[in-house]
Coordinates of C-alpha atoms in Angstrom, one line a residue:
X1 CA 0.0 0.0 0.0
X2 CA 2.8 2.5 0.7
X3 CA 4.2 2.0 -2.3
X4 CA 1.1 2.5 -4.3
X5 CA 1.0 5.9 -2.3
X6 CA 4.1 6.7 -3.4
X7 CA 3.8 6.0 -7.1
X8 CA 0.6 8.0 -7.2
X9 CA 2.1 11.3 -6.1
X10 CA 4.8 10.9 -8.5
X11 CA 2.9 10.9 -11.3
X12 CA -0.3 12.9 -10.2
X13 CA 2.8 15.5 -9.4
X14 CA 4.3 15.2 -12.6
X15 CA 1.3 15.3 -14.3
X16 CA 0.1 18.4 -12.7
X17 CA 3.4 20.4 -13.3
X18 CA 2.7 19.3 -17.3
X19 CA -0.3 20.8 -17.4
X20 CA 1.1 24.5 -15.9
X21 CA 3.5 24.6 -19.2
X22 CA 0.1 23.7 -21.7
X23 CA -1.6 26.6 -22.7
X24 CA -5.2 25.7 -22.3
X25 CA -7.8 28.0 -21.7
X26 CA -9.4 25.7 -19.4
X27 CA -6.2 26.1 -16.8
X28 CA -5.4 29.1 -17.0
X29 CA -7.6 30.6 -14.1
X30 CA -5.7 27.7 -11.5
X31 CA -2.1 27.4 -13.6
X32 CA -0.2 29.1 -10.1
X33 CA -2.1 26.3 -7.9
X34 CA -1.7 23.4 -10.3
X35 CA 2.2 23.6 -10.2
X36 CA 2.6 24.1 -6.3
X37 CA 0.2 20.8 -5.9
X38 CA 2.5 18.9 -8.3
X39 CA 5.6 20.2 -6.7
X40 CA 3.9 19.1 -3.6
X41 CA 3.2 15.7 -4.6
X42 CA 6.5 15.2 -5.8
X43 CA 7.8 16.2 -2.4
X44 CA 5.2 14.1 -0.5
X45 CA 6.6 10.6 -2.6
X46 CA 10.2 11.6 -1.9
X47 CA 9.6 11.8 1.9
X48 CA 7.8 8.4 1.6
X49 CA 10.7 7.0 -0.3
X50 CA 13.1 8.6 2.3
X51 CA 11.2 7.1 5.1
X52 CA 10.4 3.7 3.9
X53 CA 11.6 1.2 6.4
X54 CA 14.2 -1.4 5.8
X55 CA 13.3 -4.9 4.1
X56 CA 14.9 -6.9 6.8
X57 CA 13.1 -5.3 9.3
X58 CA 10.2 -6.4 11.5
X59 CA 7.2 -5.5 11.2
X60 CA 5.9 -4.6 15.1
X61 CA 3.1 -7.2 16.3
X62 CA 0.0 -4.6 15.8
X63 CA 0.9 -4.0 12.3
X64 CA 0.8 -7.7 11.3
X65 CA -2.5 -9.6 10.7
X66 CA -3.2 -13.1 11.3
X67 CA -4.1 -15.2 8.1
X68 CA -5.7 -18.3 7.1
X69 CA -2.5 -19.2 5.2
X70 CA 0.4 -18.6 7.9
X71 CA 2.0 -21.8 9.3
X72 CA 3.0 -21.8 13.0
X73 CA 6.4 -23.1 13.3
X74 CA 6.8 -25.6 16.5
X75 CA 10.2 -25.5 18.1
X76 CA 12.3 -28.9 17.6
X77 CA 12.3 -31.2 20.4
X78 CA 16.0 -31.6 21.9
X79 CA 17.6 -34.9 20.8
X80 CA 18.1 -36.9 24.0
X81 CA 21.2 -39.2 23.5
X82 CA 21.0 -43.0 24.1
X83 CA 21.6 -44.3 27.6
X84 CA 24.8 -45.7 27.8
X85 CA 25.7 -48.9 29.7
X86 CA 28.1 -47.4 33.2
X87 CA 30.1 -50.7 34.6
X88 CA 31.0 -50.3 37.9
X89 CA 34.3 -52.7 39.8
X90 CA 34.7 -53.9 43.1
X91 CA 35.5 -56.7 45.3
X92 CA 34.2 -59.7 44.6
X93 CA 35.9 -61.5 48.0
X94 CA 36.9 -65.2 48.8
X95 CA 35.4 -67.4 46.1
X96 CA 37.2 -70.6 47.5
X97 CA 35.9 -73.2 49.5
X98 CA 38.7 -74.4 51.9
X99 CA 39.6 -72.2 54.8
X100 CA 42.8 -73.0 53.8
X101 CA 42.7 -70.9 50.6
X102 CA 42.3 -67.5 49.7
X103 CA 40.9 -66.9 45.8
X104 CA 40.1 -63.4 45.4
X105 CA 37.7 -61.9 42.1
X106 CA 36.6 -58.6 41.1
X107 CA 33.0 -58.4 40.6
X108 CA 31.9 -56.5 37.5
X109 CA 28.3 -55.2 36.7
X110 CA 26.5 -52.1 35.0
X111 CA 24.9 -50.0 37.0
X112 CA 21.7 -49.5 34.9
X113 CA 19.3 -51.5 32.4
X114 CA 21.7 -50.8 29.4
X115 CA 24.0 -54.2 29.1
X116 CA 27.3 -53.9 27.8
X117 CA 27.6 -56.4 25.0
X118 CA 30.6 -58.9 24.4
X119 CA 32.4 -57.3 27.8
X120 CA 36.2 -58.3 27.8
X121 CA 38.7 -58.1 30.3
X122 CA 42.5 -56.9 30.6
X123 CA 44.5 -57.5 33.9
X124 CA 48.1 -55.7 34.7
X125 CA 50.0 -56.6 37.7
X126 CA 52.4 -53.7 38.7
X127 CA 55.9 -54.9 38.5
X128 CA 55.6 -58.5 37.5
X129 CA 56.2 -60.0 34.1
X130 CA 52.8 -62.0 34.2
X131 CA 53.0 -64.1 31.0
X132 CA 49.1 -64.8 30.9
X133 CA 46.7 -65.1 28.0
X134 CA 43.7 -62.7 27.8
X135 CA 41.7 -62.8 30.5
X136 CA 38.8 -64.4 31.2
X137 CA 35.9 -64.3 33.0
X138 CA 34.7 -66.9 35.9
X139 CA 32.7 -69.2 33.6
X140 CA 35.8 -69.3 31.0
X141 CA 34.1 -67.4 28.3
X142 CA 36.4 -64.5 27.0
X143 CA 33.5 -61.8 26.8
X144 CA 30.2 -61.5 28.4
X145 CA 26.9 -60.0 27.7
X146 CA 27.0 -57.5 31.0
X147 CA 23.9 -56.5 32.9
X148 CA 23.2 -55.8 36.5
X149 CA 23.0 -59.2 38.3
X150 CA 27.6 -58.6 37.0
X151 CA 29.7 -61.5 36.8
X152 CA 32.7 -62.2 38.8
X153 CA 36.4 -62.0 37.0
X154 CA 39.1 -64.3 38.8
X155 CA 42.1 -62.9 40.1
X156 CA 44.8 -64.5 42.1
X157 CA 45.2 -67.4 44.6
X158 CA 47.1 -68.7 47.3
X159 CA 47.0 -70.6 50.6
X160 CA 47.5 -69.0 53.6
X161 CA 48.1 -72.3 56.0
X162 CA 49.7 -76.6 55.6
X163 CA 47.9 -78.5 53.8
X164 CA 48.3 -81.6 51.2
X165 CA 45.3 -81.7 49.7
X166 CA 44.4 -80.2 46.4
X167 CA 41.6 -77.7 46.0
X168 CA 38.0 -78.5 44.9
X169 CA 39.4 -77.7 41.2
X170 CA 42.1 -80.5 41.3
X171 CA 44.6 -77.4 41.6
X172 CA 47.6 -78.4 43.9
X173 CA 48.2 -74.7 45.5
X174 CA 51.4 -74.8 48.1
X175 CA 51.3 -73.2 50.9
X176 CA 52.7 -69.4 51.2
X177 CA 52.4 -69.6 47.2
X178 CA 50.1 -67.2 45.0
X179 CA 49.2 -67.6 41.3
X180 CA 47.8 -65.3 39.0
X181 CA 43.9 -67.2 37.7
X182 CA 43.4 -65.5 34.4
X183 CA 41.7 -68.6 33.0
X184 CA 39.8 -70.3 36.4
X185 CA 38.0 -72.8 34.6
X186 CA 40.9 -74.9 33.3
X187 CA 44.0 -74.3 35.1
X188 CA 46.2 -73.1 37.6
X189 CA 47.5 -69.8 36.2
X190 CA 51.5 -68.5 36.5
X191 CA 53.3 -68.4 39.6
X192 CA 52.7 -64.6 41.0
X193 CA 54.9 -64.8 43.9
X194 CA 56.3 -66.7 47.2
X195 CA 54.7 -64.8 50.1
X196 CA 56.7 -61.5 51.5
X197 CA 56.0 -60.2 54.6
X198 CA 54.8 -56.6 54.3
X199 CA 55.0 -56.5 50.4
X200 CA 52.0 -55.1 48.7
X201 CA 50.6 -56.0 44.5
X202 CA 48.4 -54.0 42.6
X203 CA 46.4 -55.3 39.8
X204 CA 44.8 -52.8 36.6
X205 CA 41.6 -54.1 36.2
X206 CA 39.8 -52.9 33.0
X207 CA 36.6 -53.8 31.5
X208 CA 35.8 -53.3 27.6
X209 CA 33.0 -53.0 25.7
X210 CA 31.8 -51.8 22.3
X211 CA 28.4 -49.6 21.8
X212 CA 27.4 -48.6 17.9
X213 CA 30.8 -47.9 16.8
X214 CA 32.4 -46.2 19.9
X215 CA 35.1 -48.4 22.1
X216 CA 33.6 -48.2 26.3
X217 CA 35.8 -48.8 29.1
X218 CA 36.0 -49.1 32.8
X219 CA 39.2 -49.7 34.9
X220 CA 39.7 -49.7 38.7
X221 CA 43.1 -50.8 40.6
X222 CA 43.1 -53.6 43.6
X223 CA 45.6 -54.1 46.5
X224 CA 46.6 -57.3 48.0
X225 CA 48.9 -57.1 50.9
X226 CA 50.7 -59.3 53.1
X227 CA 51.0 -59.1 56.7
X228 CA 54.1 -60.2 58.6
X229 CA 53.3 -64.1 58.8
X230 CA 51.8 -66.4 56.0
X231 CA 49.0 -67.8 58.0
X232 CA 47.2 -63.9 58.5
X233 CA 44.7 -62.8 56.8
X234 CA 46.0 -61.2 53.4
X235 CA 44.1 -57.8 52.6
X236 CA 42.4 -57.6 48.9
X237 CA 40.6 -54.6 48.4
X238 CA 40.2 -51.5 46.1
X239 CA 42.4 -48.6 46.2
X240 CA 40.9 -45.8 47.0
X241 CA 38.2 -47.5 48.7
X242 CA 38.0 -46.8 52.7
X243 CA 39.7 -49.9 54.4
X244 CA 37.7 -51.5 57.0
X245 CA 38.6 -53.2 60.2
X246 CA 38.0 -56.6 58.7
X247 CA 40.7 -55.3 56.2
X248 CA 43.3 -55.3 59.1
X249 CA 42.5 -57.7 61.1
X250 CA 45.8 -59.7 60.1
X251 CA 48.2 -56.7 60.6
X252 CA 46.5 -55.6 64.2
X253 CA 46.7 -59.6 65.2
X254 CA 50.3 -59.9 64.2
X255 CA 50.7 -56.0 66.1
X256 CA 49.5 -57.3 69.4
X257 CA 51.7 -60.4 69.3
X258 CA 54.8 -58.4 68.6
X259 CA 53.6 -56.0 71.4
X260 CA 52.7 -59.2 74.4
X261 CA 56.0 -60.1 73.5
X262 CA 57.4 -56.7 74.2
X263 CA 55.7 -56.8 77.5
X264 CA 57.2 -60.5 78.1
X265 CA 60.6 -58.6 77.4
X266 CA 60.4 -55.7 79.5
X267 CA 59.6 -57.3 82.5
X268 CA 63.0 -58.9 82.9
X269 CA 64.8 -56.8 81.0
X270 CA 68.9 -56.2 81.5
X271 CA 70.1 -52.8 82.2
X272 CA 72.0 -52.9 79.3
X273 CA 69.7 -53.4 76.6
X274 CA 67.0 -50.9 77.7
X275 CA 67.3 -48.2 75.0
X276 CA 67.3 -50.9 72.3
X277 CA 63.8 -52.4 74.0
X278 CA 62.6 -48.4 74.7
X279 CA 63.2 -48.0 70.9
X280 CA 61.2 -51.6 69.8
X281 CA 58.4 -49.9 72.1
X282 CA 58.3 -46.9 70.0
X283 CA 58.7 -48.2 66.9
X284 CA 55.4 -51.1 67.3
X285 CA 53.4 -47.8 69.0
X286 CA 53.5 -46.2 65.3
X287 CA 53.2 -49.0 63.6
X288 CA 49.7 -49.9 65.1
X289 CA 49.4 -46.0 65.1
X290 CA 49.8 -45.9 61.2
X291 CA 47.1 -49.3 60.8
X292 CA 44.6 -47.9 62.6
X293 CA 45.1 -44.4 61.1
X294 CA 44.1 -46.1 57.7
X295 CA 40.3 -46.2 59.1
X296 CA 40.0 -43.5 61.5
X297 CA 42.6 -40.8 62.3
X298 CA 40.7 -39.8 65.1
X299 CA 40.9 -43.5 66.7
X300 CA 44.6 -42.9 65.7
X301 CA 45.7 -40.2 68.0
X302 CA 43.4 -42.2 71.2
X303 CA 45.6 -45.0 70.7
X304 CA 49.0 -42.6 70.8
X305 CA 47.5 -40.9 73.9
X306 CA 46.7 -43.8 75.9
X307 CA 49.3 -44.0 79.2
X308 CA 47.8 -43.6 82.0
X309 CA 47.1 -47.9 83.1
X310 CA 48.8 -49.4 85.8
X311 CA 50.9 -52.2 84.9
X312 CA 51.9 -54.7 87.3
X313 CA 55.2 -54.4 88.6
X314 CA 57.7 -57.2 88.9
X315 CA 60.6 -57.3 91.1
X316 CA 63.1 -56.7 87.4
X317 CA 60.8 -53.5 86.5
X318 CA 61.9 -52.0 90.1
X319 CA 65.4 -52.1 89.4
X320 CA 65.1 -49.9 86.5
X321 CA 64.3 -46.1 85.9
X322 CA 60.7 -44.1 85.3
X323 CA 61.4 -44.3 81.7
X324 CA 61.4 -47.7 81.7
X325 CA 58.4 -48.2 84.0
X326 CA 56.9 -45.4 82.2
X327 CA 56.7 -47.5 78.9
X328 CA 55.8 -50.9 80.2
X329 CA 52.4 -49.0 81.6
X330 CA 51.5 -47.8 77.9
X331 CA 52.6 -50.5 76.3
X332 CA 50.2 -52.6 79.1
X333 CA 47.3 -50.5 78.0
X334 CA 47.6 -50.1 74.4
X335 CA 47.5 -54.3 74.5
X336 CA 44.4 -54.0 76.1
X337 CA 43.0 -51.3 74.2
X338 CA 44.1 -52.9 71.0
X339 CA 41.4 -55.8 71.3
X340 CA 38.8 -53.6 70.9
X341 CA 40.6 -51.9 67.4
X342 CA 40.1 -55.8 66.0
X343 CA 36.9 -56.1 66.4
X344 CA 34.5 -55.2 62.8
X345 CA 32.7 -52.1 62.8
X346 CA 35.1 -50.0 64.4
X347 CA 36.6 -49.3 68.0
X348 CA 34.4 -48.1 71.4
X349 CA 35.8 -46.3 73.7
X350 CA 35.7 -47.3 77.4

């Protein structure tokens, strides 16, 4: 419509201004006013083409009319990506029958509906040269379909007390021995090592999957460690899982031998070897310290404090100084306050 507007003072304007230079009779009474309206129609269209808004501008909402033909345009719905199977490690525990045996697993499973198809499995053990196939899983199969109920991946085993007989598996397992299980349904896997007192082995587990066209994978590292004697119970467990008391229960056992032993010592002890024995005393107090501090700090620094129980007094423990009497009395008390660190579930305080 504005243009229209615009056209038709153009040429009514120019028109008008043609007719001032004709020499009719009929115009020449109004030949003054005929040329300013033409001059003032040609003005008006310039100021409309001056003022003409731009193309790629918007008309405002009360300018534009609704019509029959218009489309409303509905907005996209967000594309929601496809769940994803999430497999999740941990400790699968003992799977061996005899008490004499330890056979520790890794339990794997996904943590939602979403399986993870044709799962395989990778194991590292830091610092060995473990010449082992590919892994397997507990049923022998070298990939599994994955889903919630998991599925258990053999580890290592080893037997922590004498004995002659073979396992349930026919698998002749000598005692203070461990072997590497990456294949638990046929057989006995290579030698790992010869128990070592205080010696610790880490093994990379990873998990491996395959979803579309993308490569999935989910790893997690495990601890075993050794105690000071063979027949203790070893410690398997995740790192950077918190330990618990069940996790020490070898290492605060073997702590409070060492310690009644201590005691046994002291009571008796010759004048000349007191500051060796004094230094023993020390050295087992942050020892246990250090264990218990691995579940609870706080637990910690009440077992470092504790001095104040009366140990009985033999006739050797009066021929010797405070200092010495001084550390047979804590050393009496953490041995009885230690019981209470081994028990599961963690420590009361009397």
């Amino acid at each position: 419509m504005r243009t229209r507007i615009t056209l038709a003072c153009f040429v009514i304007g120019l028109a008008l201004i043609g007719l001032r230079f004709l020499n009719l009779a009929v115009t020449d009474a109004f030949r003054p006013y005929v040329l300013y309206a033409g001059i003032g129609l040609l003005l008006l269209g310039l100021v409309l083409v001056v003022t003409r808004p731009a193309a790629d501008e918007m008309p405002a909402s009360r300018d534009v009319q609704p019509t029959a033909d218009v489309a409303v345009l509905e907005p996209a719905a967000p594309q929601v990506a496809a769940p994803r199977a999430e497999v999740t490690l941990r400790v699968g525990a003992n799977g061996a029958s005899e008490s004499s045996v330890r056979w520790y697993h890794v339990a794997a499973a996904t943590g939602t509906d979403v399986a993870a198809r044709k799962a395989h499995v990778t194991v590292a053990v830091r610092g060995e040269q473990v010449a082992a196939e590919r892994w397997r899983w507990q049923d022998g199969d070298p990939a599994v379909d994955l889903t919630q109920s998991g599925a258990r991946i053999p580890i290592l085993i080893g037997r922590v007390m004498e004995s002659a007989e073979p396992i349930g598996s026919g698998w002749v397992v000598p005692f203070k021995n461990w072997y590497v299980t990456p294949n638990a349904s046929s057989a006995l896997g290579p030698f790992l090592a010869p128990f070592i007192a205080g010696f610790r082995h880490v093994f990379d587990v990873t998990v491996s999957w395959t979803e579309g066209r993308t490569a999935q994978s989910s790893s997690a590292s495990f601890e075993l460690r050794f105690w000071r004697e063979p027949t203790s119970e070893p410690r398997f467990m995740r790192i950077g899982d918190r330990p618990s008391y069940r996790d020490q229960v070898g290492g605060l056992g073997e702590l409070r031998d060492r310690g009644a032993a201590l005691r046994k010592e002291g009571m008796m002890l010759p004048l000349a070897s007191l500051g060796v024995w004094l230094g023993r005393v020390v050295s087992w107090t942050s020892e246990t310290r250090a264990l218990i501090a691995e579940v609870s700090t706080a637990d910690s620094d009440y077992f470092w404090t504790l001095k104040n129980f009366d140990a009985p007094l033999f006739e050797g423990v009066r021929l010797h100084d405070d200092r010495h009497r001084q550390a047979l009395r804590e050393l009496h008390e953490r041995l009885i306050r230690l019981q209470f660190f081994m028990r599961p579930g963690g420590a009361p305080r009397a």
